mmCIF file of C-alpha atoms in Angstrom:
data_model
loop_
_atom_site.group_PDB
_atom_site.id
_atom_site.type_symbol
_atom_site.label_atom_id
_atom_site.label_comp_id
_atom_site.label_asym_id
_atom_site.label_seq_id
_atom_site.Cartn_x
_atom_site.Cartn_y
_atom_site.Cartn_z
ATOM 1 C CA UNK A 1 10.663 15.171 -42.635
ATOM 2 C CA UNK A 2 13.340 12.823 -41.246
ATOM 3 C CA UNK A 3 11.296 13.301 -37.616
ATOM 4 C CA UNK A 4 8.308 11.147 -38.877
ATOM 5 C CA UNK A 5 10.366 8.746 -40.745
ATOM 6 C CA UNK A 6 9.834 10.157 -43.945
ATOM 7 C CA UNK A 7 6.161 10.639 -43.744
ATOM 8 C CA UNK A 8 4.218 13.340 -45.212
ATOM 9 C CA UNK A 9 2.143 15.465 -44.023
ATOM 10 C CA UNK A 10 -1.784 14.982 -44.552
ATOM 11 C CA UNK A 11 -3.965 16.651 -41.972
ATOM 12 C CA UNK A 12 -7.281 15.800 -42.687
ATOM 13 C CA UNK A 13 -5.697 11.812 -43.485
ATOM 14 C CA UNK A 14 -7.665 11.645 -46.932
ATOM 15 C CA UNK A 15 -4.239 9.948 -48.474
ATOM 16 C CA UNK A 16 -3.630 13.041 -50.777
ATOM 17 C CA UNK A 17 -0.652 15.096 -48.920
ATOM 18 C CA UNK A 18 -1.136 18.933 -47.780
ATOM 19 C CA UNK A 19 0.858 20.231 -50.150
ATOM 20 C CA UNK A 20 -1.102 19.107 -53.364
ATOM 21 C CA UNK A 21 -4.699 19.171 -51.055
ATOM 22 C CA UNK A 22 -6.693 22.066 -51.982
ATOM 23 C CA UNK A 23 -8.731 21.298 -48.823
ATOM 24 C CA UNK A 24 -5.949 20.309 -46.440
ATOM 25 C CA UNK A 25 -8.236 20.113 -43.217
ATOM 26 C CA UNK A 26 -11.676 18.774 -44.834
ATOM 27 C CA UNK A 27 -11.007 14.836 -46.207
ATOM 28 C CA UNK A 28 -12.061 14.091 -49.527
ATOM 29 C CA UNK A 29 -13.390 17.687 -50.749
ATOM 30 C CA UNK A 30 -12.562 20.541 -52.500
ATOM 31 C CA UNK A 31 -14.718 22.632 -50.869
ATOM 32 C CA UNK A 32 -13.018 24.412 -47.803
ATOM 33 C CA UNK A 33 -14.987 24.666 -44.897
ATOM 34 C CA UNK A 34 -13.386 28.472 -43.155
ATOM 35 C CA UNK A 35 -11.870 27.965 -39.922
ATOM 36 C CA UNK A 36 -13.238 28.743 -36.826
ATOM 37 C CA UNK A 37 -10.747 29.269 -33.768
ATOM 38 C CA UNK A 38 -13.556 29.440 -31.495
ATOM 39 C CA UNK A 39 -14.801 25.930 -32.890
ATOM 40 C CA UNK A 40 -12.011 23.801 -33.732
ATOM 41 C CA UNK A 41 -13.594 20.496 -33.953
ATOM 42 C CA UNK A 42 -16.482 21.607 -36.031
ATOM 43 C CA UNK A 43 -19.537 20.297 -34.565
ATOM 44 C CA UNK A 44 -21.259 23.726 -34.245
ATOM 45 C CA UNK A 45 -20.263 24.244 -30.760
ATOM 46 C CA UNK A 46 -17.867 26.823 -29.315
ATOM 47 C CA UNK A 47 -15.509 25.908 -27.194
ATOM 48 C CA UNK A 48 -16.279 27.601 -24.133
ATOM 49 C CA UNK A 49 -19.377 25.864 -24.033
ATOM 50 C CA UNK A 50 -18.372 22.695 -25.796
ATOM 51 C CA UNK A 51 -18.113 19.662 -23.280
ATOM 52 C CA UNK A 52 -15.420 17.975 -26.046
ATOM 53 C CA UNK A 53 -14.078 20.906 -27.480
ATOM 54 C CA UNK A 54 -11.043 18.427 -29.315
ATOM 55 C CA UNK A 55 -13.525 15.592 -30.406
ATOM 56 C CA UNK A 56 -17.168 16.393 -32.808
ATOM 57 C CA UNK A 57 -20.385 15.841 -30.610
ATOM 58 C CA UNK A 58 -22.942 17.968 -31.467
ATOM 59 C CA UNK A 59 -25.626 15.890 -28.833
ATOM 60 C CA UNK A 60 -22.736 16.931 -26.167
ATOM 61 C CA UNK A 61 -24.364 13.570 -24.380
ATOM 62 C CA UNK A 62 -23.082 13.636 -20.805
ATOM 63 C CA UNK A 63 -23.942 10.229 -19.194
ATOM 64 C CA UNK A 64 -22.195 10.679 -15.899
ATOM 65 C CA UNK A 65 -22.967 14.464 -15.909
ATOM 66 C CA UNK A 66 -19.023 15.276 -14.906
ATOM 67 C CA UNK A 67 -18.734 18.094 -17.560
ATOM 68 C CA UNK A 68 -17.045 15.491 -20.003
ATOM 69 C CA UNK A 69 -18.970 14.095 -23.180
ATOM 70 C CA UNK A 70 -18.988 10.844 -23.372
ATOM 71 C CA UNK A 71 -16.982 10.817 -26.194
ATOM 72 C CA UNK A 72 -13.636 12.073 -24.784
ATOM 73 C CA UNK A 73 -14.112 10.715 -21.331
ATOM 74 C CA UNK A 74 -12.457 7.559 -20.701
ATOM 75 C CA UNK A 75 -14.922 6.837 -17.956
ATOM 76 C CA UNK A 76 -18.200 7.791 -19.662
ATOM 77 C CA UNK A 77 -20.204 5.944 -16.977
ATOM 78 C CA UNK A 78 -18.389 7.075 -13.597
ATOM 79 C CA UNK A 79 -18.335 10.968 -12.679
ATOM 80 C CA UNK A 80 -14.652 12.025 -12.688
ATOM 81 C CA UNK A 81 -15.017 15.974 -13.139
ATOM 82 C CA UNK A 82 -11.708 18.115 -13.937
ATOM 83 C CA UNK A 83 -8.182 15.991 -13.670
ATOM 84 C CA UNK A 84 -9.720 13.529 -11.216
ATOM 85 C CA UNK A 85 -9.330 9.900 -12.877
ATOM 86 C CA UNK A 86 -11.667 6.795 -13.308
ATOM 87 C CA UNK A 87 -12.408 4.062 -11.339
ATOM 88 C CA UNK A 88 -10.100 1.769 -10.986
ATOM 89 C CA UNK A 89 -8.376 -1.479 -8.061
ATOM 90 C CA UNK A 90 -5.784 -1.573 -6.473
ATOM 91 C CA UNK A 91 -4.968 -5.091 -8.046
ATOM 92 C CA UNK A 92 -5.302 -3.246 -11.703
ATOM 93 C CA UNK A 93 -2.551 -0.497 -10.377
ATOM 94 C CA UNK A 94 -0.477 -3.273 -9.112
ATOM 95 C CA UNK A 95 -0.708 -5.742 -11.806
ATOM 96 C CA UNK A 96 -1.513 -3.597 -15.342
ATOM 97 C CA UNK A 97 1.659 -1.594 -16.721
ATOM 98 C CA UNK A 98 -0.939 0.513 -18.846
ATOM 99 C CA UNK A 99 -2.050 2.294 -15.269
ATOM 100 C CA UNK A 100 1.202 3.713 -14.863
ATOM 101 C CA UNK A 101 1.400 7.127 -15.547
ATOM 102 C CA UNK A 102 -2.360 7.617 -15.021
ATOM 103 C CA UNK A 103 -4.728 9.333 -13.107
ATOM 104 C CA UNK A 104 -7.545 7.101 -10.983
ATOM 105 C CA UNK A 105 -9.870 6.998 -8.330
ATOM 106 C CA UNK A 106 -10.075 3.899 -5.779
ATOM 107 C CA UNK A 107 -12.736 3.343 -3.106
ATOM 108 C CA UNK A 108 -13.544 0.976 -0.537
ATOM 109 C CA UNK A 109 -9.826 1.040 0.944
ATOM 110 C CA UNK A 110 -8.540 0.974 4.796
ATOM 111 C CA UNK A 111 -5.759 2.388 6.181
ATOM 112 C CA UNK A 112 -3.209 -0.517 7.426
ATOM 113 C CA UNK A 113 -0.136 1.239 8.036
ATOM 114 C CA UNK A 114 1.088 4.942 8.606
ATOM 115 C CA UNK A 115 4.970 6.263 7.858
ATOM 116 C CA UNK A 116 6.606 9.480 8.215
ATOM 117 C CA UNK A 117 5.774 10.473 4.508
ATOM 118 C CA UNK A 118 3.208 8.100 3.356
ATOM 119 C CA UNK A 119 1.070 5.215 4.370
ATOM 120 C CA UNK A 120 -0.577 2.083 3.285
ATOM 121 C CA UNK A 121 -4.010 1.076 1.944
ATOM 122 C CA UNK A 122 -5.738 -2.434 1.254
ATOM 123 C CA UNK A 123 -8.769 -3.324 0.342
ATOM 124 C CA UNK A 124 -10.527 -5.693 2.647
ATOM 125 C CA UNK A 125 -11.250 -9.008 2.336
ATOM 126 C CA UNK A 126 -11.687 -12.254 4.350
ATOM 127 C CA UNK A 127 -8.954 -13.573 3.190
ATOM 128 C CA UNK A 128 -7.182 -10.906 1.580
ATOM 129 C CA UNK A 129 -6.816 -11.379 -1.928
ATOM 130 C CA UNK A 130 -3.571 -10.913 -3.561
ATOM 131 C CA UNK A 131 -2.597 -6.934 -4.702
ATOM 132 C CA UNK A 132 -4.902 -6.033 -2.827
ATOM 133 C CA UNK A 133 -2.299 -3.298 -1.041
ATOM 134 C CA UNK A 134 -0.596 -0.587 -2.217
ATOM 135 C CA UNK A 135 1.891 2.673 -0.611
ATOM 136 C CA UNK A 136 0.519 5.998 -1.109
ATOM 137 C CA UNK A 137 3.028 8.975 -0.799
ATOM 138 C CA UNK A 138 2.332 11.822 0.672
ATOM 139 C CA UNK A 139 5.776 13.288 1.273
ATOM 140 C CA UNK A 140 4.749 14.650 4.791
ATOM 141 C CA UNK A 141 3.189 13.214 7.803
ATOM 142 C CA UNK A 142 -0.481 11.885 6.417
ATOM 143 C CA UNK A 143 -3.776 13.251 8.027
ATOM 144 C CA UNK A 144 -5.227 9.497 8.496
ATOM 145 C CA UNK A 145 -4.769 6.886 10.722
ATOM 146 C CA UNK A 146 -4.696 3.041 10.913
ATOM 147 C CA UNK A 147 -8.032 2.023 11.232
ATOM 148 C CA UNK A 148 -9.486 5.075 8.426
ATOM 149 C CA UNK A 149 -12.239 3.489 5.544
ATOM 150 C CA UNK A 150 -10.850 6.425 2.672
ATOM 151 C CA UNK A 151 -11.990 7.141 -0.735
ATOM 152 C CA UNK A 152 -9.404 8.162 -2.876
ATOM 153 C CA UNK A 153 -10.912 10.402 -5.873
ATOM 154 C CA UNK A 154 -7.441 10.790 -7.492
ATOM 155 C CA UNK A 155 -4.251 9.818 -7.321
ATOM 156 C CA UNK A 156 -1.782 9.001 -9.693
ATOM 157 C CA UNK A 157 0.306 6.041 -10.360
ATOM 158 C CA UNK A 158 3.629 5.777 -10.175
ATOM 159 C CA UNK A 159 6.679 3.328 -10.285
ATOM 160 C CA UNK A 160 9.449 4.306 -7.574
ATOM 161 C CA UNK A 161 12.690 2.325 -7.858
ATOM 162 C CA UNK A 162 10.603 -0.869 -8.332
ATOM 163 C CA UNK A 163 7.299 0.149 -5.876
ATOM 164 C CA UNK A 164 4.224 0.971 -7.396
ATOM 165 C CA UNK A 165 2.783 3.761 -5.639
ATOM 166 C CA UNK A 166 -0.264 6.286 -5.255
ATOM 167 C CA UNK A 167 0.931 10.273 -5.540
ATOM 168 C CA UNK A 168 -0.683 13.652 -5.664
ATOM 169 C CA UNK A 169 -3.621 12.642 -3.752
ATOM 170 C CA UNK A 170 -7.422 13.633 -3.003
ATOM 171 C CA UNK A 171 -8.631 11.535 -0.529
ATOM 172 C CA UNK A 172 -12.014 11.667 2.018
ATOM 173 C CA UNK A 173 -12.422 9.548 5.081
ATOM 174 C CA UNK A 174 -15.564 7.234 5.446
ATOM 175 C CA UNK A 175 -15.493 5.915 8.633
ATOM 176 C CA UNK A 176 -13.840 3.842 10.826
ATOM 177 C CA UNK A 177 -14.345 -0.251 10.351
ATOM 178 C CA UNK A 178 -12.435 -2.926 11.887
ATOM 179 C CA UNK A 179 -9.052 -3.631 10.518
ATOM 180 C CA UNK A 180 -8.214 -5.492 7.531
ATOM 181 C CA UNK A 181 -6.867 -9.110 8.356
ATOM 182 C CA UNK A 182 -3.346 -9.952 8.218
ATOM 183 C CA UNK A 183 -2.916 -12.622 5.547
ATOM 184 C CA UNK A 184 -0.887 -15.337 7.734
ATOM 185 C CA UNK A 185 2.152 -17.029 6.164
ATOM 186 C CA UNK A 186 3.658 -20.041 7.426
ATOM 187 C CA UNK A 187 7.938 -19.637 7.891
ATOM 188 C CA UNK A 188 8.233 -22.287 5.123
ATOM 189 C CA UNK A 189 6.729 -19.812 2.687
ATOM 190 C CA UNK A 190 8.760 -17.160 3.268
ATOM 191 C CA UNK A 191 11.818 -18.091 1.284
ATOM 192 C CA UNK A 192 9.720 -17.766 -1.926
ATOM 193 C CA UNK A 193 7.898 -14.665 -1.554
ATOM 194 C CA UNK A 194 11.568 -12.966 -0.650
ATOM 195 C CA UNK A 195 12.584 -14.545 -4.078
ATOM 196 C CA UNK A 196 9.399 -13.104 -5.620
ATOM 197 C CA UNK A 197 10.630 -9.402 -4.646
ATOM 198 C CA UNK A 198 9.113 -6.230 -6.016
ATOM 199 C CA UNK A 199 6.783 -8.895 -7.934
ATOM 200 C CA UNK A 200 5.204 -10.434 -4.799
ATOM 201 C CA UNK A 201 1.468 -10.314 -4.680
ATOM 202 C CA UNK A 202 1.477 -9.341 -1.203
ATOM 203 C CA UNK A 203 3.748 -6.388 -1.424
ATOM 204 C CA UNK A 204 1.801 -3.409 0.222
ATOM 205 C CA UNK A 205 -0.452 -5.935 2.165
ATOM 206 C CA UNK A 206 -0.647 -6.741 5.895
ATOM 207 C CA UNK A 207 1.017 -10.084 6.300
ATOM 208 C CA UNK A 208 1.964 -12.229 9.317
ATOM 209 C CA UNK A 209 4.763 -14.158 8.954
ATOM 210 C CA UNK A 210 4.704 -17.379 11.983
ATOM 211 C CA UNK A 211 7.520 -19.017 13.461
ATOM 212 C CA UNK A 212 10.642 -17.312 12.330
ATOM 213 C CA UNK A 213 13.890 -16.748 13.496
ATOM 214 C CA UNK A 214 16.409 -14.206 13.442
ATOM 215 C CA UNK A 215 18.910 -15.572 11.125
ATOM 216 C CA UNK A 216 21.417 -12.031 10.843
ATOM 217 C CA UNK A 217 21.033 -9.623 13.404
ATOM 218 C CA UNK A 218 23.028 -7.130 11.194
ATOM 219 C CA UNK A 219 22.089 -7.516 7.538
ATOM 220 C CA UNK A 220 24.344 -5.497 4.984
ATOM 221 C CA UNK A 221 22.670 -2.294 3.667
ATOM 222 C CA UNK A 222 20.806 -2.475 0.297
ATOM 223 C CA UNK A 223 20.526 0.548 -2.232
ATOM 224 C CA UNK A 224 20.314 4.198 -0.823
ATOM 225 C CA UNK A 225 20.449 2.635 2.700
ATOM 226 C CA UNK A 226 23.703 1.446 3.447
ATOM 227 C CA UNK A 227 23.750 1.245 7.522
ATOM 228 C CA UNK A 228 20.633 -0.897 7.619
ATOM 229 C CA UNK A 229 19.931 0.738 11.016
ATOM 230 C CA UNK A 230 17.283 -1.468 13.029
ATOM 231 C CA UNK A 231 17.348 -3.648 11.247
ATOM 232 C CA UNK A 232 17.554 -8.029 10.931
ATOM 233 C CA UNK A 233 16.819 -10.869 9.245
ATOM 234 C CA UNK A 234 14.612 -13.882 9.833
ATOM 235 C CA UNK A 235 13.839 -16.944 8.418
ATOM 236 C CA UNK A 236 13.732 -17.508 4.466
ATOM 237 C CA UNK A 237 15.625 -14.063 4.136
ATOM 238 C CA UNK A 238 12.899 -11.542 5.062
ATOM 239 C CA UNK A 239 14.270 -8.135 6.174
ATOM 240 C CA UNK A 240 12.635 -6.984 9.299
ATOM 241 C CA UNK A 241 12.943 -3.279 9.190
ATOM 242 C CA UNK A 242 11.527 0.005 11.342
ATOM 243 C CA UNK A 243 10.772 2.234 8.352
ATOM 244 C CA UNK A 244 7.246 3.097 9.705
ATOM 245 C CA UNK A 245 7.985 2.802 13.409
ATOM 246 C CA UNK A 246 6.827 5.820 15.463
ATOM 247 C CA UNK A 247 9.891 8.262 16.234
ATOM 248 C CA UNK A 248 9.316 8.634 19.603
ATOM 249 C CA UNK A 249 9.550 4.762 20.903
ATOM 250 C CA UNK A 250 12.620 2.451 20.795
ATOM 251 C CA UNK A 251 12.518 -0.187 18.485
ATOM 252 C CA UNK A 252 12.861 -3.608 20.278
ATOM 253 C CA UNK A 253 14.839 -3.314 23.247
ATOM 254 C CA UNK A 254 16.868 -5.432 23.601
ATOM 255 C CA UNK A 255 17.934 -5.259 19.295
ATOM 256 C CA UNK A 256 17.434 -9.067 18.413
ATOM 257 C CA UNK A 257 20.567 -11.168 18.026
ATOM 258 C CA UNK A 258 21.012 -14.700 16.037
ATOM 259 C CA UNK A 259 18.530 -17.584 16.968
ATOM 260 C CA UNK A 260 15.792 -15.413 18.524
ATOM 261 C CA UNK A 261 12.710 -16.660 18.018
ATOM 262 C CA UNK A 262 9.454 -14.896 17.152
ATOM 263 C CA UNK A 263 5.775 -16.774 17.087
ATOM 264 C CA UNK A 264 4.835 -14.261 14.627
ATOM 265 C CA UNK A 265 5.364 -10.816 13.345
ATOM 266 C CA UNK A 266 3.291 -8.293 11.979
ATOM 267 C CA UNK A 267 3.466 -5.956 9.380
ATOM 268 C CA UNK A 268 3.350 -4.555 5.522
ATOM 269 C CA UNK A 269 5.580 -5.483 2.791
ATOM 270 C CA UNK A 270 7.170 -3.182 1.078
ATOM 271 C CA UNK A 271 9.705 -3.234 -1.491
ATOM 272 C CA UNK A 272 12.772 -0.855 -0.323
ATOM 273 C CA UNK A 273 16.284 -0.408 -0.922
ATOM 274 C CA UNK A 274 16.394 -3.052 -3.466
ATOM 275 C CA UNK A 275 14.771 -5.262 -0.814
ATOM 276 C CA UNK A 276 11.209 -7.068 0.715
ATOM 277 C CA UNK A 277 10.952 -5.601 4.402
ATOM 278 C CA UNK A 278 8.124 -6.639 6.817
ATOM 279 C CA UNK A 279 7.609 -3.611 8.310
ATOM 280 C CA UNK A 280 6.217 -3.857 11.593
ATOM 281 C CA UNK A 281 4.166 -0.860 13.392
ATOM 282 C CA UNK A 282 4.159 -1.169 17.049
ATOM 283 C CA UNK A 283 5.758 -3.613 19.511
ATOM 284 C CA UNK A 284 2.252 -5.259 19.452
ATOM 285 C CA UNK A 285 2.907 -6.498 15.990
ATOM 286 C CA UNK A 286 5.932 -8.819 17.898
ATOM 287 C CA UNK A 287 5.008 -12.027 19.215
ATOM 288 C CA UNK A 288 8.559 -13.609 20.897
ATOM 289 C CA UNK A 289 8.990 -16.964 21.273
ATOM 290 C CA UNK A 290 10.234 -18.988 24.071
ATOM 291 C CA UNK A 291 11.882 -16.707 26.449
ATOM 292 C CA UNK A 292 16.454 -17.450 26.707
ATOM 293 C CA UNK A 293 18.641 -16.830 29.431
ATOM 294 C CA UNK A 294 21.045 -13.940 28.791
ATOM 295 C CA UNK A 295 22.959 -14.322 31.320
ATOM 296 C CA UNK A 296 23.158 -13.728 35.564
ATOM 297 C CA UNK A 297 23.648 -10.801 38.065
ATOM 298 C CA UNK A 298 25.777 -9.975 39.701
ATOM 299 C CA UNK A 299 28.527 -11.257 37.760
ATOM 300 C CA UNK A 300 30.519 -11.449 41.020
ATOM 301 C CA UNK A 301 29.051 -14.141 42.262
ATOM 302 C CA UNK A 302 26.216 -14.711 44.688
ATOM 303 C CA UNK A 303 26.514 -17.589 47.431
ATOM 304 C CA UNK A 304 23.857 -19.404 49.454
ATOM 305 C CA UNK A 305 24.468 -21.622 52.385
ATOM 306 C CA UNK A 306 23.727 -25.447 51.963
ATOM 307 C CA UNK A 307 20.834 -26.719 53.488
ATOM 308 C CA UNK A 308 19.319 -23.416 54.090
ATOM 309 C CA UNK A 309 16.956 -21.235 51.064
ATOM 310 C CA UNK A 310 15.847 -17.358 50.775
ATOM 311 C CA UNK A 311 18.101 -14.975 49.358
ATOM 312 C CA UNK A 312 21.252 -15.154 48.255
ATOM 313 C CA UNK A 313 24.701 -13.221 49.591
ATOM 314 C CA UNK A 314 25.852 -10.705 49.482
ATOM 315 C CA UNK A 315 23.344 -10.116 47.341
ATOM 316 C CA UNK A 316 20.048 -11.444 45.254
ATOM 317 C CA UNK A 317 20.691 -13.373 42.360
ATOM 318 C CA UNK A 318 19.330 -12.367 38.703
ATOM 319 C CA UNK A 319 18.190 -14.313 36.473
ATOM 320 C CA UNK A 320 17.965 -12.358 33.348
ATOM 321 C CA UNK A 321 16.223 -13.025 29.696
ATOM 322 C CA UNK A 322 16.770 -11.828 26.470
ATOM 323 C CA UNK A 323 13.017 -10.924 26.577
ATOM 324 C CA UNK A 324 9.691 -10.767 28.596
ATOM 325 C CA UNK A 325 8.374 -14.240 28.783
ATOM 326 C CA UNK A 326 4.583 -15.268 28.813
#
């Protein structure tokens, strides 16, 4: 059969094809043992009680008591009942191409960012260690906030445009611990993790990035995104974007412009539109650097006699900033 590359059939894989086997399903005998539909792996056992009804065990040993013998559950030692998966990190999502495709179960996570149709989970650590944070979809608003300890009994993996991510979720909150720590990165490391990409270690995590500055105020668009609304770039490259900022507040009024400074910014990587973004949450993730003057009002004019002080005429003079200063 040109489909299996010219192989022939042999069912019961005793080297002697079906066609000349007088036993086609029993290996190595010509005594046929009758079928049973209700018992197609032969171990005694029907299927409808049969906790491996594809795979022989007549002890039906059940270590983890999840209604799975041992011997067809890939997790014989951690209860996964039904289609939920087995244990697994968040670094062996990020980092192992077998996981993709598959169905696991993560615990110990905290919720460090929430978006319109998804949000982001890391597992803690003091420091964080790297792919340790990953984007879960949800394709609607998500039920938890930042802030939530969850337990994530399935989910499955999946690779979108580049982003691993966590899909078709089950999920429980735990509690409510402090927040994970933002890994800090200093503005001469930033050039390198842009050139990392998709491949960074810290895509998905919290990071901090210190001491930037706006370098393009109006990046171009990348892939599906090509107005690049709210949107700029700082030192090294990074994309500052507001993918995840709430709907209902402005984001950063005034917009940044070219040589703004910032003593840090807050946020998650992500890998979108073909690009790394910090994505900050609030305007408490901004930090702004040393305050410059935008410019006086009114732009008329405003006098003051020499020799004398108090307020200008005809009327007070403005000094205005391109931000608040501290």
């Amino acid at each position: 059969r040109p489909i299996d590359h010219g192989a022939q059939a042999d069912a019961d894989q005793d080297q002697v094809g079906d066609e000349c086997d007088p036993c086609p399903l029993d290996a190595g005998s010509t005594t046929c043992t009758k079928f049973d539909a209700t018992d197609p792996d032969k171990d005694g056992l029907p299927t409808t009680s049969d906790n491996c009804p594809k795979v022989p065990n007549e002890d039906q040993a059940d270590t983890d008591a999840d209604g799975k013998g041992n011997l067809c559950d890939d997790c014989p030692d951690y209860k996964n009942p039904g289609a939920a998966g087995c244990l697994a990190t968040i670094e062996d999502v990020k980092t192992l191409e077998a996981f993709i495709g598959r169905t696991v179960a993560l615990d110990n996570l905290e919720v460090t960012a929430v978006g319109g149709n998804g949000f982001f989970c890391q597992t803690p650590g003091d420091p964080p260690k790297d792919n340790s944070g990953v984007f879960a979809f949800t394709g609607a608003a998500p039920t938890v906030k930042i802030g939530d300890a969850i337990t994530i009994s399935s989910a499955s993996i999946t690779d979108f445009f580049g982003q691993v991510q966590l899909g078709d979720l089950a999920l429980t909150v735990t509690g409510t611990p402090s927040l994970v720590t933002a890994l800090q990165i200093d503005s001469k490391d930033i050039g390198a993790l842009v050139d990392a990409g998709k491949d960074s270690p810290y895509e998905g995590m919290l990071v901090t990035v210190l001491d930037v500055t706006v370098t393009n105020s109006a990046p171009p668009g990348g892939a599906g995104d090509t107005d690049a609304v709210n949107e700029f770039e700082v030192t090294g490259g990074l994309r500052v974007d507001d993918a995840i900022w709430p709907k209902d507040t402005t984001f950063l009024d005034p917009k940044p412009v070219n040589a703004d400074t910032f003593g840090a910014i807050t946020g998650v990587l992500a890998w979108r539109n073909s690009h790394l973004k910090l994505l900050p949450r609030t305007s408490d993730d901004f930090v702004f650097g040393s305050a410059a003057l935008k410019g006086f009002e009114p732009k008329t004019g405003a006098f003051q006699t020499v020799g004398e002080s108090g307020v200008t005429f005809p009327e007070a003079l403005k000094v205005v900033l391109n931000h608040a200063s501290t």
